[in-house]
PDB file of C-alpha atoms in Angstrom:
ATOM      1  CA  UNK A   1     -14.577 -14.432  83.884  1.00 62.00           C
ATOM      2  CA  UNK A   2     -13.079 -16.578  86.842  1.00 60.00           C
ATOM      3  CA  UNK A   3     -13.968 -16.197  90.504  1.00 61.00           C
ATOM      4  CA  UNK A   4     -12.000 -16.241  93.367  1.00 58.00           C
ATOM      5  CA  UNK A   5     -12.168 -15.976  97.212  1.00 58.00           C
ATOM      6  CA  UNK A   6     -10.365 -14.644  99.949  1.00 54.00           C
ATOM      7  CA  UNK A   7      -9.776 -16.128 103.346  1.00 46.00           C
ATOM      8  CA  UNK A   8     -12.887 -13.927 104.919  1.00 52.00           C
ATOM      9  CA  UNK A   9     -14.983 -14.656 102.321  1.00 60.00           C
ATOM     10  CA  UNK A  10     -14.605 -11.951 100.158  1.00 73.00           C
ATOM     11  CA  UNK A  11     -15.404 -12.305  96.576  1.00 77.00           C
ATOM     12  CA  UNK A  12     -13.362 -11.117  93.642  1.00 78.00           C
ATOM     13  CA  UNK A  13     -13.696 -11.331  89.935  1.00 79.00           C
ATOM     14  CA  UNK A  14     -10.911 -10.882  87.263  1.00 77.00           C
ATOM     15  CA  UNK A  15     -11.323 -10.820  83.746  1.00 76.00           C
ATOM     16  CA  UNK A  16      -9.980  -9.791  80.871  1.00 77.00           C
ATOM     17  CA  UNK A  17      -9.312 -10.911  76.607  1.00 78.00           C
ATOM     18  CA  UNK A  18      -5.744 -12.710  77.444  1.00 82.00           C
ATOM     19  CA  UNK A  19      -6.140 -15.642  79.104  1.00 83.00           C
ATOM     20  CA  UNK A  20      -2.246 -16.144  79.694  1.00 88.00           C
ATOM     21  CA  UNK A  21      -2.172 -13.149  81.375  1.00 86.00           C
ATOM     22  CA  UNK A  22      -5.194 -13.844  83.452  1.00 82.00           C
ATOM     23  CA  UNK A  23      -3.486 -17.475  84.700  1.00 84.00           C
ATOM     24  CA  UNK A  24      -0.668 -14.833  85.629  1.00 87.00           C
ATOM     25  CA  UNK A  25      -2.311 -11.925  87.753  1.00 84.00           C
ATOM     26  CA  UNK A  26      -3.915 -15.691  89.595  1.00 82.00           C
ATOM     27  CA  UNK A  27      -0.459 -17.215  90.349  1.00 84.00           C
ATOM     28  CA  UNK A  28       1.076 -13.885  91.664  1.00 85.00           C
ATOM     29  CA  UNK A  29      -2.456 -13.082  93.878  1.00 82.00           C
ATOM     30  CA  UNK A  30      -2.085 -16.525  94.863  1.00 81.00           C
ATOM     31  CA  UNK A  31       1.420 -16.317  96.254  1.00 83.00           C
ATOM     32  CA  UNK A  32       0.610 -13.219  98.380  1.00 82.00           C
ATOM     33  CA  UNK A  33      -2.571 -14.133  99.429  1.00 80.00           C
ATOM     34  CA  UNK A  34      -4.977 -17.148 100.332  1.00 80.00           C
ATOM     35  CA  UNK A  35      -7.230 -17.358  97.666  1.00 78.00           C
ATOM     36  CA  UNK A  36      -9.682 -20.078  96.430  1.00 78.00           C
ATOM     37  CA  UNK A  37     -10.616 -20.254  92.615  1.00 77.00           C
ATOM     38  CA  UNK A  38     -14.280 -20.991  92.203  1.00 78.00           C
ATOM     39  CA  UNK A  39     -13.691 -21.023  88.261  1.00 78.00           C
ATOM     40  CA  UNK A  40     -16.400 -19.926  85.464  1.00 81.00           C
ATOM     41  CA  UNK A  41     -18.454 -17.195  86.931  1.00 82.00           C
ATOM     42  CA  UNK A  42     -21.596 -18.204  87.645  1.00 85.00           C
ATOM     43  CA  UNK A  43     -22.572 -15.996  90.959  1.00 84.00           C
ATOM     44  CA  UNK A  44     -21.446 -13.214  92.606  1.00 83.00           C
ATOM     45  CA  UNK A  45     -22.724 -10.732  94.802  1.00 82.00           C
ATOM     46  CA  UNK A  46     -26.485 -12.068  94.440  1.00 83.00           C
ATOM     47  CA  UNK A  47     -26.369 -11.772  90.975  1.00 87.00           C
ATOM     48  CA  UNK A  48     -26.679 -15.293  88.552  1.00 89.00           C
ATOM     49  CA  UNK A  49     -24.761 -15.171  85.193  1.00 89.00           C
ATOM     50  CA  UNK A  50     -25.978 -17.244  82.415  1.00 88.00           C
ATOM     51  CA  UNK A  51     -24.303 -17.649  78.991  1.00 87.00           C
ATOM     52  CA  UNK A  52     -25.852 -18.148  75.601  1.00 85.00           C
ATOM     53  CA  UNK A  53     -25.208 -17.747  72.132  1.00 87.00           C
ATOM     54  CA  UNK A  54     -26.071 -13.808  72.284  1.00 87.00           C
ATOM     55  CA  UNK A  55     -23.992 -12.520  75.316  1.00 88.00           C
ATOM     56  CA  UNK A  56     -24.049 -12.784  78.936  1.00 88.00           C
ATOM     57  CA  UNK A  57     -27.590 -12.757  80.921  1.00 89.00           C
ATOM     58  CA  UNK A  58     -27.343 -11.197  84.429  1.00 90.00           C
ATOM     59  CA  UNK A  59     -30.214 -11.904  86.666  1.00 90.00           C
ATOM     60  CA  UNK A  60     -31.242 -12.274  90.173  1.00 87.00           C
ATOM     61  CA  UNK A  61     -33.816 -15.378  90.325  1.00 88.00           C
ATOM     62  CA  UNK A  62     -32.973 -16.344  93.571  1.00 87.00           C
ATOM     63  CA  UNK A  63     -33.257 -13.626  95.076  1.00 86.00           C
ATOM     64  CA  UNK A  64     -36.317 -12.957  94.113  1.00 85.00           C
ATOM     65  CA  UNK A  65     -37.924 -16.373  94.803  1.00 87.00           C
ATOM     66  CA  UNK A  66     -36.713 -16.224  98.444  1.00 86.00           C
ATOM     67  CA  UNK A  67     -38.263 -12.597  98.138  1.00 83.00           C
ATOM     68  CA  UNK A  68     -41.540 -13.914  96.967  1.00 85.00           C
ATOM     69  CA  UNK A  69     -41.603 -17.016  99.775  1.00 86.00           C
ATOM     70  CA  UNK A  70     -40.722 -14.522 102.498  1.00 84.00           C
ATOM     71  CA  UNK A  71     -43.553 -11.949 101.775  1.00 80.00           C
ATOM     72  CA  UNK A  72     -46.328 -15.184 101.589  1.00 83.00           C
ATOM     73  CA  UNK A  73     -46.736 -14.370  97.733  1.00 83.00           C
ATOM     74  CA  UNK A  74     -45.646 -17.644  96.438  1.00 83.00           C
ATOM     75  CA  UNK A  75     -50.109 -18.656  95.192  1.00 82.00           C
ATOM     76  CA  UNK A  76     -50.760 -15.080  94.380  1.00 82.00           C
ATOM     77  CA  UNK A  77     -51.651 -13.639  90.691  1.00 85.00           C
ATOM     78  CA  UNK A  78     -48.719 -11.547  89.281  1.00 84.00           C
ATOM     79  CA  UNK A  79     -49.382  -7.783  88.395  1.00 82.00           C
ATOM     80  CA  UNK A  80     -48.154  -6.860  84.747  1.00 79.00           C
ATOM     81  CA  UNK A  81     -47.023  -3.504  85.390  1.00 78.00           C
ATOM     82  CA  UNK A  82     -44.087  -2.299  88.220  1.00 75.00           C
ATOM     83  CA  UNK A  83     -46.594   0.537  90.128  1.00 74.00           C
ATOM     84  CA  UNK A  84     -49.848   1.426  90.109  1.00 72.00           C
ATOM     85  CA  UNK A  85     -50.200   4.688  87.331  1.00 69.00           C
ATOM     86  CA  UNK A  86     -49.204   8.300  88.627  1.00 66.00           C
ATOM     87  CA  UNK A  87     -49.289   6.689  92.152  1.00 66.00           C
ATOM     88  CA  UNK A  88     -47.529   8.873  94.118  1.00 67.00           C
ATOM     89  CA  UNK A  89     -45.967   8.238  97.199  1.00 64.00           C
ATOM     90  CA  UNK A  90     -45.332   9.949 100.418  1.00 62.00           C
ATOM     91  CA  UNK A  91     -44.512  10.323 104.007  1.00 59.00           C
ATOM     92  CA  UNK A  92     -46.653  10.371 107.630  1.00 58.00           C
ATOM     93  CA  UNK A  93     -45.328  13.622 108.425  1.00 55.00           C
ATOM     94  CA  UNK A  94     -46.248  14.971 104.870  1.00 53.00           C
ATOM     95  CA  UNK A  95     -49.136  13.838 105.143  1.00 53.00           C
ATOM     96  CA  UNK A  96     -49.845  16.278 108.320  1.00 47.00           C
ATOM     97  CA  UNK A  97     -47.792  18.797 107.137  1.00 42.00           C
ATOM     98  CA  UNK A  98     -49.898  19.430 103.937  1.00 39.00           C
ATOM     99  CA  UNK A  99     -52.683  20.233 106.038  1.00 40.00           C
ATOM    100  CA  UNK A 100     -51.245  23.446 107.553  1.00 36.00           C
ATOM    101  CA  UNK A 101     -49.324  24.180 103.938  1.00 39.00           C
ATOM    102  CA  UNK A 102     -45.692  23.713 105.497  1.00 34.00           C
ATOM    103  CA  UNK A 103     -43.143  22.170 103.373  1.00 31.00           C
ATOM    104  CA  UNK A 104     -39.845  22.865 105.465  1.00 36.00           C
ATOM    105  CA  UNK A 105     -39.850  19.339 107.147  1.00 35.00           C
ATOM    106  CA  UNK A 106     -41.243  16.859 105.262  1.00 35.00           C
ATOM    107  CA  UNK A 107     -38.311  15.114 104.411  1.00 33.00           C
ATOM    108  CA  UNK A 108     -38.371  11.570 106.141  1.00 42.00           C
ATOM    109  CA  UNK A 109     -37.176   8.025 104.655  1.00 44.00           C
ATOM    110  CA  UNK A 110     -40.595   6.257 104.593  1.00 53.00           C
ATOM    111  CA  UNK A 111     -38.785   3.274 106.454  1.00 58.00           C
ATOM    112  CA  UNK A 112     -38.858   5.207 109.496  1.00 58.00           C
ATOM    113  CA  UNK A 113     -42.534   5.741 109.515  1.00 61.00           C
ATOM    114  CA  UNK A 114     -44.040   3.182 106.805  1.00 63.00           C
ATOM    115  CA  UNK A 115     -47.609   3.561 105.990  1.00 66.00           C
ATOM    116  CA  UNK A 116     -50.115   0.747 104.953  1.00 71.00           C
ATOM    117  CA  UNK A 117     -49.294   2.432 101.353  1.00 72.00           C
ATOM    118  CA  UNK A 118     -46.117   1.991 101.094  1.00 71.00           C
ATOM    119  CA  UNK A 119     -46.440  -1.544 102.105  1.00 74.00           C
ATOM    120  CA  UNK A 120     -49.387  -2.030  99.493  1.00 77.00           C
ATOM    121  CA  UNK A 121     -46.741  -0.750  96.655  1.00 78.00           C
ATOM    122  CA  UNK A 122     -43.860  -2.662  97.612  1.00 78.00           C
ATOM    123  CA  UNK A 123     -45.849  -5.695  97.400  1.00 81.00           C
ATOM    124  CA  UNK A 124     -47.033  -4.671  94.277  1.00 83.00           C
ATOM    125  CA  UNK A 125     -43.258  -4.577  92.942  1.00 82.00           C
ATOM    126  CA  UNK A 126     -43.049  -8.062  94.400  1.00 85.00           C
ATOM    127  CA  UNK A 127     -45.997  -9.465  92.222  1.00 86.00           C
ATOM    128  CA  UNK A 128     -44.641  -7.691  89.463  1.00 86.00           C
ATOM    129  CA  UNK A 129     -41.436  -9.517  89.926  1.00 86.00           C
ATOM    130  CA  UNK A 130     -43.364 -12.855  90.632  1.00 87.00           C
ATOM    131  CA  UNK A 131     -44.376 -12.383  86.765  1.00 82.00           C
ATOM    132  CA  UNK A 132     -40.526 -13.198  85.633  1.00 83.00           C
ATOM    133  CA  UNK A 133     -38.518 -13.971  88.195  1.00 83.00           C
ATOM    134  CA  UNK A 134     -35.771 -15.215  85.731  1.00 81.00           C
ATOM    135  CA  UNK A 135     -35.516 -11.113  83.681  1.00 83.00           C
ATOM    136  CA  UNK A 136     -31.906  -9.977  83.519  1.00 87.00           C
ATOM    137  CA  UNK A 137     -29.757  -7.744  81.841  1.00 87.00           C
ATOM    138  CA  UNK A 138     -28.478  -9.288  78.612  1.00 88.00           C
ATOM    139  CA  UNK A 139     -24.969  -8.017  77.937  1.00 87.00           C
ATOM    140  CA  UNK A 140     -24.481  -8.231  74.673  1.00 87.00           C
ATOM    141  CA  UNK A 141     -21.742 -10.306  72.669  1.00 83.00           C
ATOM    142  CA  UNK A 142     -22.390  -8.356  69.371  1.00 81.00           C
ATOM    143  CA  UNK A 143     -19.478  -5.934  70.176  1.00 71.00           C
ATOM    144  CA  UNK A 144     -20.612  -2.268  69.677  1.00 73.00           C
ATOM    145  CA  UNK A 145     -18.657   0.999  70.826  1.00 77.00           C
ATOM    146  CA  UNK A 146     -21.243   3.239  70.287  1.00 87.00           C
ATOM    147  CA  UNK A 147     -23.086   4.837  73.712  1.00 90.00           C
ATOM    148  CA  UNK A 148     -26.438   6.338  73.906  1.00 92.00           C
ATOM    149  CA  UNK A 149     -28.011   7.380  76.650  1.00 94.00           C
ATOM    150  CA  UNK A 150     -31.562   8.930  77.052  1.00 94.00           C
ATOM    151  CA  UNK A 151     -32.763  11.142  80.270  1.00 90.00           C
ATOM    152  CA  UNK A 152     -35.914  12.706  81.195  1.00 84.00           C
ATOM    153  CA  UNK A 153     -36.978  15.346  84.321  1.00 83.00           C
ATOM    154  CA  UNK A 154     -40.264  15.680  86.208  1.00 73.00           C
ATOM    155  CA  UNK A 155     -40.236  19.485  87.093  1.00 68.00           C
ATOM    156  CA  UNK A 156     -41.746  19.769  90.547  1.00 62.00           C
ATOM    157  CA  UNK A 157     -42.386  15.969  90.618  1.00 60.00           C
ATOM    158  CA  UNK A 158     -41.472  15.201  94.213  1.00 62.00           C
ATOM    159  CA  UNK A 159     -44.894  15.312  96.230  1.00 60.00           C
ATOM    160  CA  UNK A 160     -43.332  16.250  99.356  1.00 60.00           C
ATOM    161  CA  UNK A 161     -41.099  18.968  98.303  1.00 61.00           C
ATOM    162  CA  UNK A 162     -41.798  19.890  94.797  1.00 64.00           C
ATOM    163  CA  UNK A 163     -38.350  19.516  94.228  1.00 70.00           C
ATOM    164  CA  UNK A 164     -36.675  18.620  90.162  1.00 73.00           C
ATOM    165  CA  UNK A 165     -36.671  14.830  90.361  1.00 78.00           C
ATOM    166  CA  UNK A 166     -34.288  13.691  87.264  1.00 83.00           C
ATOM    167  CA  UNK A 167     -32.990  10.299  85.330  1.00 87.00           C
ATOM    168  CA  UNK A 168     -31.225   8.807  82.822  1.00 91.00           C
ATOM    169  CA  UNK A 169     -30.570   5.338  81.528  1.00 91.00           C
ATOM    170  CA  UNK A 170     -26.957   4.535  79.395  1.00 93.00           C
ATOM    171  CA  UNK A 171     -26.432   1.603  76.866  1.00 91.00           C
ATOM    172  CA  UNK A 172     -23.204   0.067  75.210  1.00 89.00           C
ATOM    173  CA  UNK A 173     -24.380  -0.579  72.017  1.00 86.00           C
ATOM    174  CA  UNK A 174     -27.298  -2.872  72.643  1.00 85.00           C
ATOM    175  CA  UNK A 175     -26.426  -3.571  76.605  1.00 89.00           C
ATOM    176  CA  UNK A 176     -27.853  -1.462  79.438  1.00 90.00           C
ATOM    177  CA  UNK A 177     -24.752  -0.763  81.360  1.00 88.00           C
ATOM    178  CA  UNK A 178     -25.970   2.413  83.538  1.00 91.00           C
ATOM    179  CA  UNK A 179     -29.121   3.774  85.418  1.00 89.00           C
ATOM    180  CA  UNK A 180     -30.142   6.440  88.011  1.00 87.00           C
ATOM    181  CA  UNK A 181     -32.608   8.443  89.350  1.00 82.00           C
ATOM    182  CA  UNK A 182     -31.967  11.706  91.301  1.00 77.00           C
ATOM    183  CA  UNK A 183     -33.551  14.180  93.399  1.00 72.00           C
ATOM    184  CA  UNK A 184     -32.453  17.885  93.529  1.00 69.00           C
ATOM    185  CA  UNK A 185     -31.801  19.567  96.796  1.00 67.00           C
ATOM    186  CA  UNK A 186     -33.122  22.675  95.017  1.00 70.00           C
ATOM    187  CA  UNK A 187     -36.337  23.482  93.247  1.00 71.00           C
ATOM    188  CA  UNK A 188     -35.550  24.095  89.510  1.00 71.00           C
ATOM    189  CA  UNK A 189     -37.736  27.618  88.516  1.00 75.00           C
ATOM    190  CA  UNK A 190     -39.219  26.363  85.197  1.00 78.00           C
ATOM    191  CA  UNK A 191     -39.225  23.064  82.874  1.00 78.00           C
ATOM    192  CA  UNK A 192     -36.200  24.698  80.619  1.00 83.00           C
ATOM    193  CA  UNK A 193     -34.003  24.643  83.929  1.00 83.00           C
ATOM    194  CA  UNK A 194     -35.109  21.140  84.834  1.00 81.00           C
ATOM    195  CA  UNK A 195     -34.213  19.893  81.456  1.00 85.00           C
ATOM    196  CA  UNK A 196     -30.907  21.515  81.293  1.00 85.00           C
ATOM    197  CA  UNK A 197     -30.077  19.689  84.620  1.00 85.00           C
ATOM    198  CA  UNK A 198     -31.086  16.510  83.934  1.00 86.00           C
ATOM    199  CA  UNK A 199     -28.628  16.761  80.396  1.00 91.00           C
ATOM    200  CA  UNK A 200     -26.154  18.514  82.942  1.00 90.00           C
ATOM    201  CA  UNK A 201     -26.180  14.905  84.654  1.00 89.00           C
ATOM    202  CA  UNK A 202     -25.895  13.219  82.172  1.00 93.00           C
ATOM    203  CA  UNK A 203     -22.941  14.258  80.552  1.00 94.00           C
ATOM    204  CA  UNK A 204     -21.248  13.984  83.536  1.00 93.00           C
ATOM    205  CA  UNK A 205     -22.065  10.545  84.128  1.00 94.00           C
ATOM    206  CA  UNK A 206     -21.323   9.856  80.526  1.00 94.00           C
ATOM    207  CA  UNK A 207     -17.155  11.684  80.754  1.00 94.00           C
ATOM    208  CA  UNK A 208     -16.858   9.274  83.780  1.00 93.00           C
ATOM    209  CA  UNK A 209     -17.729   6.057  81.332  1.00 92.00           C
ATOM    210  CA  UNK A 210     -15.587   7.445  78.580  1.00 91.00           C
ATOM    211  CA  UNK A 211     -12.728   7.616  81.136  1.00 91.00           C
ATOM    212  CA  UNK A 212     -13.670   3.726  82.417  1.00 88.00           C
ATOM    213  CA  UNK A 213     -14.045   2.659  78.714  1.00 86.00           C
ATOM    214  CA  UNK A 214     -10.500   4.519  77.422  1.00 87.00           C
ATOM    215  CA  UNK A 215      -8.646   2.539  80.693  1.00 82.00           C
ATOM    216  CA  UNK A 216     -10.633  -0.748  79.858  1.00 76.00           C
TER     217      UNK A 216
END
């Protein structure tokens, strides 16, 4: 994979299994545009690439050093899990709300009103991080065309709203290549319907990658 960049700064990476015809999309990019080659990827878009013998490691140690030095973390213990168990998080006005059993506005990003807990818990995820602040993604070099993917639902899991909160992770053969949580905008009646979303979600996501991988 070779990097270049543009005039402004902006990043691009080509690759590809021909290297001929890699040297050619450069030379014809190069003659319509001002471009720099950086060579070998080895960085891009805060993410450091690392190559060994059994693929491609994708991590984001610097990040999360500077992350770790800005938050005054650097001589604390690390935790050895991500959040505290079933800890469940929510907002000011929620918080209120709950009181007088109203549920129609308690939607709020917690950035706009943080509470000491959500700082507690994001500091948490920094210690966590502090653990192994070199774990990547390893993408495999063992080349596999088989996809799994697994996916889960928490029926009436969101705190604030009761609302289906969903997720799935996808793998390439032995390389994690897709991930995402969701939320609902409408409460799901029973587990069975919950479920059936969540594999509803999935599927979809996993036609798009078929499509990507077919074109690839």
């Amino acid at each position: 994979m070779d990097l270049l960049r543009g005039l402004n700064q902006d990043d691009l990476l080509g690759t590809g299994n021909d290297l001929a015809e890699i040297q050619s999309a450069k030379e014809a990019l190069h003659k319509n545009f001002k471009l720099k080659a950086l060579g070998e990827l080895r960085y891009f878009l805060g993410i450091e690439f690392a190559r060994s013998s059994d693929g491609i490691i994708m991590s984001q140690r610097k990040y999360t050093l500077e992350m770790i030095s800005k938050a005054g973390l650097s001589g604390s213990r690390p935790k050895e899990t991500l959040m505290e168990q079933h800890l469940k998080l929510t907002s000011a006005e929620f918080d209120e709300l709950i009181k007088t059993e109203s549920f129609d506005e308690c939607f709020s990003q917690f950035v706009h009103a943080p509470k000491r807990s959500h700082y507690e818990a994001a500091l948490h995820v920094v210690r966590y991080v502090k653990n192994q602040p070199g774990l990547g993604l390893l993408m495999s070099r063992i080349g596999v065309e088989e996809i799994v993917a697994y996916c889960d639902s928490g029926w009436a899991s969101c705190p604030m709203s009761r609302k289906l909160v969903t997720g799935f992770y996808i793998k390439l053969g032995e390389s994690l290549i897709s991930w995402k949580e969701k939320k609902y905008s409408t409460i799901s009646r029973s587990l069975a319907e919950a479920k059936y979303r969540s594999m509803a979600h999935t599927v979809a996501k996993l036609m798009w990658l078929k499509g990507l991988l077919i074109e690839l």
